[in-house]
PDB file of C-alpha atoms in Angstrom:
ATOM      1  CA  UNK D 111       0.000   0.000   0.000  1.00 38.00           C
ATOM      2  CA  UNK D 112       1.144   3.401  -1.021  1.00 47.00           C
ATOM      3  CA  UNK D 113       1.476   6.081   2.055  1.00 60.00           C
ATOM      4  CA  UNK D 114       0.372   9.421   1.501  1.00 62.00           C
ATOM      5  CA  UNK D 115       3.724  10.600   2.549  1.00 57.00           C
ATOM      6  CA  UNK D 116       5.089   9.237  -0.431  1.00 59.00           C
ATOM      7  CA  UNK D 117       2.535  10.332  -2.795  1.00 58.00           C
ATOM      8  CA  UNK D 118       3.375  13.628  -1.569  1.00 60.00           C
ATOM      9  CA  UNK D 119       6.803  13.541  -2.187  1.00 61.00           C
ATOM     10  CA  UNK D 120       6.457  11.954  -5.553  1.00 63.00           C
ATOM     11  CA  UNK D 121       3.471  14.181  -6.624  1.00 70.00           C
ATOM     12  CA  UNK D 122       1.087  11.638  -7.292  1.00 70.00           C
ATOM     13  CA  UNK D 123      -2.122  12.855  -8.247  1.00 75.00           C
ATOM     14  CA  UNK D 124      -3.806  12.580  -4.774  1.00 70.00           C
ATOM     15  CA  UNK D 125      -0.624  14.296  -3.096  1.00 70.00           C
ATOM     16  CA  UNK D 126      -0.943  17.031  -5.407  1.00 77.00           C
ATOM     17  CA  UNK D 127      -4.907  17.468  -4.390  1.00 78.00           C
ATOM     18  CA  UNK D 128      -3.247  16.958  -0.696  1.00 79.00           C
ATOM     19  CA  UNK D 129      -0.758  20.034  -1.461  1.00 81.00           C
ATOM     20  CA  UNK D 130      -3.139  22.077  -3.562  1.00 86.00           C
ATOM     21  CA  UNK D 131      -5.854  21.606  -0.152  1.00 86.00           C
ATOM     22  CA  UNK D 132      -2.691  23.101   2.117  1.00 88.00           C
ATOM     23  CA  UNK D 133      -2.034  25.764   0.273  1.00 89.00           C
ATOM     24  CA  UNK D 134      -5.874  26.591  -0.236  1.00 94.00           C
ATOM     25  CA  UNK D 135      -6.215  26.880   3.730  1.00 95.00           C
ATOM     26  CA  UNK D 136      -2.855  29.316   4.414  1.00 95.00           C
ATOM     27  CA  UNK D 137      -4.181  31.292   1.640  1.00 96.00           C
ATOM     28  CA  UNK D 138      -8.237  31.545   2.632  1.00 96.00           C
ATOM     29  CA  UNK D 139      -6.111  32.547   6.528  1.00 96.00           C
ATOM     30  CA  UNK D 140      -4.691  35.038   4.977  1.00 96.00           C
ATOM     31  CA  UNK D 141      -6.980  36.847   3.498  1.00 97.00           C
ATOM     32  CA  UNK D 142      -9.433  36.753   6.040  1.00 97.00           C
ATOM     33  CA  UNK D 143      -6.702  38.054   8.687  1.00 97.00           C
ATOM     34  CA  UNK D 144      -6.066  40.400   5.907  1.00 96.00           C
ATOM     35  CA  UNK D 145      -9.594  41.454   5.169  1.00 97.00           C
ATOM     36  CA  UNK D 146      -9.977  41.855   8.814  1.00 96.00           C
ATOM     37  CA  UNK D 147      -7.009  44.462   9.762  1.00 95.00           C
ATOM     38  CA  UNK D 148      -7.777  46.409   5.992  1.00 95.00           C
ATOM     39  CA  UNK D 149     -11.697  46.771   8.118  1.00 95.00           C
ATOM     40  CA  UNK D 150     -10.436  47.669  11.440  1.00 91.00           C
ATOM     41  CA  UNK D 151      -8.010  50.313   9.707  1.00 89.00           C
ATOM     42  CA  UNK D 152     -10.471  51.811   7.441  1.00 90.00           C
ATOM     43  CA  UNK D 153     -13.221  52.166  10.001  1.00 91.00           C
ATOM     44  CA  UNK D 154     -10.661  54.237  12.477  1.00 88.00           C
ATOM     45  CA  UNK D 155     -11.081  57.910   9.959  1.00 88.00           C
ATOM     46  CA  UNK D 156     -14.894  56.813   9.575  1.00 91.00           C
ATOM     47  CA  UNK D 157     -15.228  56.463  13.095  1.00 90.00           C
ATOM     48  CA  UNK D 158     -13.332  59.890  13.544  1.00 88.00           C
ATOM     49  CA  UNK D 159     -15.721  61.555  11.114  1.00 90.00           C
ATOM     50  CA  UNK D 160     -18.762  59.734  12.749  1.00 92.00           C
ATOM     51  CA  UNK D 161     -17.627  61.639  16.036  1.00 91.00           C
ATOM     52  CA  UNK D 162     -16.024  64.987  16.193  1.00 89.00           C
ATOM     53  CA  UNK D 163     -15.425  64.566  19.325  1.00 90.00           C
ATOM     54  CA  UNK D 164     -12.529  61.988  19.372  1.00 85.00           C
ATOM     55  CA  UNK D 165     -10.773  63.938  16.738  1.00 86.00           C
ATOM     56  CA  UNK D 166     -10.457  67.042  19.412  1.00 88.00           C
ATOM     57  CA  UNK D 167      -9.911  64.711  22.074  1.00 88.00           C
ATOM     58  CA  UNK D 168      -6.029  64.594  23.320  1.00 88.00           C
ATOM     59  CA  UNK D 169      -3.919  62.618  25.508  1.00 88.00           C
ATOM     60  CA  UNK D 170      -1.201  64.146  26.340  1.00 88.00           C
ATOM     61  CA  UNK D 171      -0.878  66.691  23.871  1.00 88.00           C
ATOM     62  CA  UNK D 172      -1.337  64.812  21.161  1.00 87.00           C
ATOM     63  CA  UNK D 173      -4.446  64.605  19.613  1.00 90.00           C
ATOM     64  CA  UNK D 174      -6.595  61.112  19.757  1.00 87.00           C
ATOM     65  CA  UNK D 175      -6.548  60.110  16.090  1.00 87.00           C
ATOM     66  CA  UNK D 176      -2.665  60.684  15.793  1.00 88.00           C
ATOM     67  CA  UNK D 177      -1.868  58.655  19.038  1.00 87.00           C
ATOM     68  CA  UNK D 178      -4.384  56.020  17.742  1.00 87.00           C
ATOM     69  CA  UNK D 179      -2.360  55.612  14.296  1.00 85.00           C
ATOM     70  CA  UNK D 180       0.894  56.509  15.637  1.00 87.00           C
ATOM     71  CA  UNK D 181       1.062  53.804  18.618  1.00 87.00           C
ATOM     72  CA  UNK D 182      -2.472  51.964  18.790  1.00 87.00           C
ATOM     73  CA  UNK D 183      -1.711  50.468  15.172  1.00 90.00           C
ATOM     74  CA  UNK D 184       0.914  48.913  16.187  1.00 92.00           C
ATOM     75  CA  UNK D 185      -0.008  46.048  18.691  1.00 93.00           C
ATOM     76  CA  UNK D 186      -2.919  45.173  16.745  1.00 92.00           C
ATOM     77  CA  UNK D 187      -0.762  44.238  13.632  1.00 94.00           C
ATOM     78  CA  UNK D 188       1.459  42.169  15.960  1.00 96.00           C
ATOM     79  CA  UNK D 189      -1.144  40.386  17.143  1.00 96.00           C
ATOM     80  CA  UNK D 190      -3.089  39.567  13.771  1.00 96.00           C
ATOM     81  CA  UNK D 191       0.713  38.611  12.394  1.00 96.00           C
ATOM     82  CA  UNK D 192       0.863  36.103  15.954  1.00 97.00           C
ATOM     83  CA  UNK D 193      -2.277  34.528  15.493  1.00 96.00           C
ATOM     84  CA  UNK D 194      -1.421  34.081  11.696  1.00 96.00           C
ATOM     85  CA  UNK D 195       1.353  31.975  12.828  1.00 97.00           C
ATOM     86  CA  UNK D 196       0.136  30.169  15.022  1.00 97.00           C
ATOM     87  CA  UNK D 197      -3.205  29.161  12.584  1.00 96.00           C
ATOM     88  CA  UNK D 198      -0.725  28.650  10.002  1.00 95.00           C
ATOM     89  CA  UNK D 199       1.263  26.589  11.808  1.00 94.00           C
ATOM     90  CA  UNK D 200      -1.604  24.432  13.130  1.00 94.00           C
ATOM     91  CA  UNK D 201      -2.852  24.073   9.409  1.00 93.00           C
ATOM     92  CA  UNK D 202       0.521  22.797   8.867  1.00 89.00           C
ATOM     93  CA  UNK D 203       0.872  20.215  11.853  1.00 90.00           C
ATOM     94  CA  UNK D 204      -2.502  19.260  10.369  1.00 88.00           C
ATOM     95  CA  UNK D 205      -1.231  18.205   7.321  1.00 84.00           C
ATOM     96  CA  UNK D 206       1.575  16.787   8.543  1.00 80.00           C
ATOM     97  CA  UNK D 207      -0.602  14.224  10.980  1.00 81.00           C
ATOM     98  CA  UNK D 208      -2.540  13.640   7.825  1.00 77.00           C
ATOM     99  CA  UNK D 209       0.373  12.918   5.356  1.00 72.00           C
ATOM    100  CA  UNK D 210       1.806  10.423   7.763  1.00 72.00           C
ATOM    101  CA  UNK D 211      -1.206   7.977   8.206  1.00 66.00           C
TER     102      UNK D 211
END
């Protein structure tokens, strides 16, 4: 009997389907992290338009929607690129436990 590992390594029909199915997952993650963080960041200036208020609001000095691109941005990206990896990875370990049954 053929293993799948095999069949993926000598790109058998059914490892190809196998590979194709991999690659299919990382890539639907990504876009949905991706479609995700392009939302959140284009609903911070609606969300400043929708109330004046935050946009005269400061902290510090600095006004609200400068501190919120400036430094809020940033943890949010890190933590949509952490849970990427870790999905990705799990997608991954997935495949793996498939490929060597």
């Amino acid at each position: 009997m053929v293993r799948t590992r095999v069949e993926v390594q000598q790109q058998t029909a059914f490892g190809d389907a196998m590979v194709r199915a991999l690659m299919r997952a990382q890539l639907l993650l990504a876009m949905r992290l991706a479609a995700g963080t392009a939302l959140s960041l284009c609903a911070l200036p609606l969300l400043m338009l929708a109330f004046p208020v935050l946009t005269e609001a400061a902290v510090l000095g600095i006004k609200l929607p400068w501190l919120v691109l400036g430094v809020g941005v940033y943890p949010a990206l890190y933590i949509v690129g952490r849970r990427y990896i870790r999905q990705a990875e799990r997608i991954e370990a997935e495949f793996a436990e498939l490929a060597d049954e």
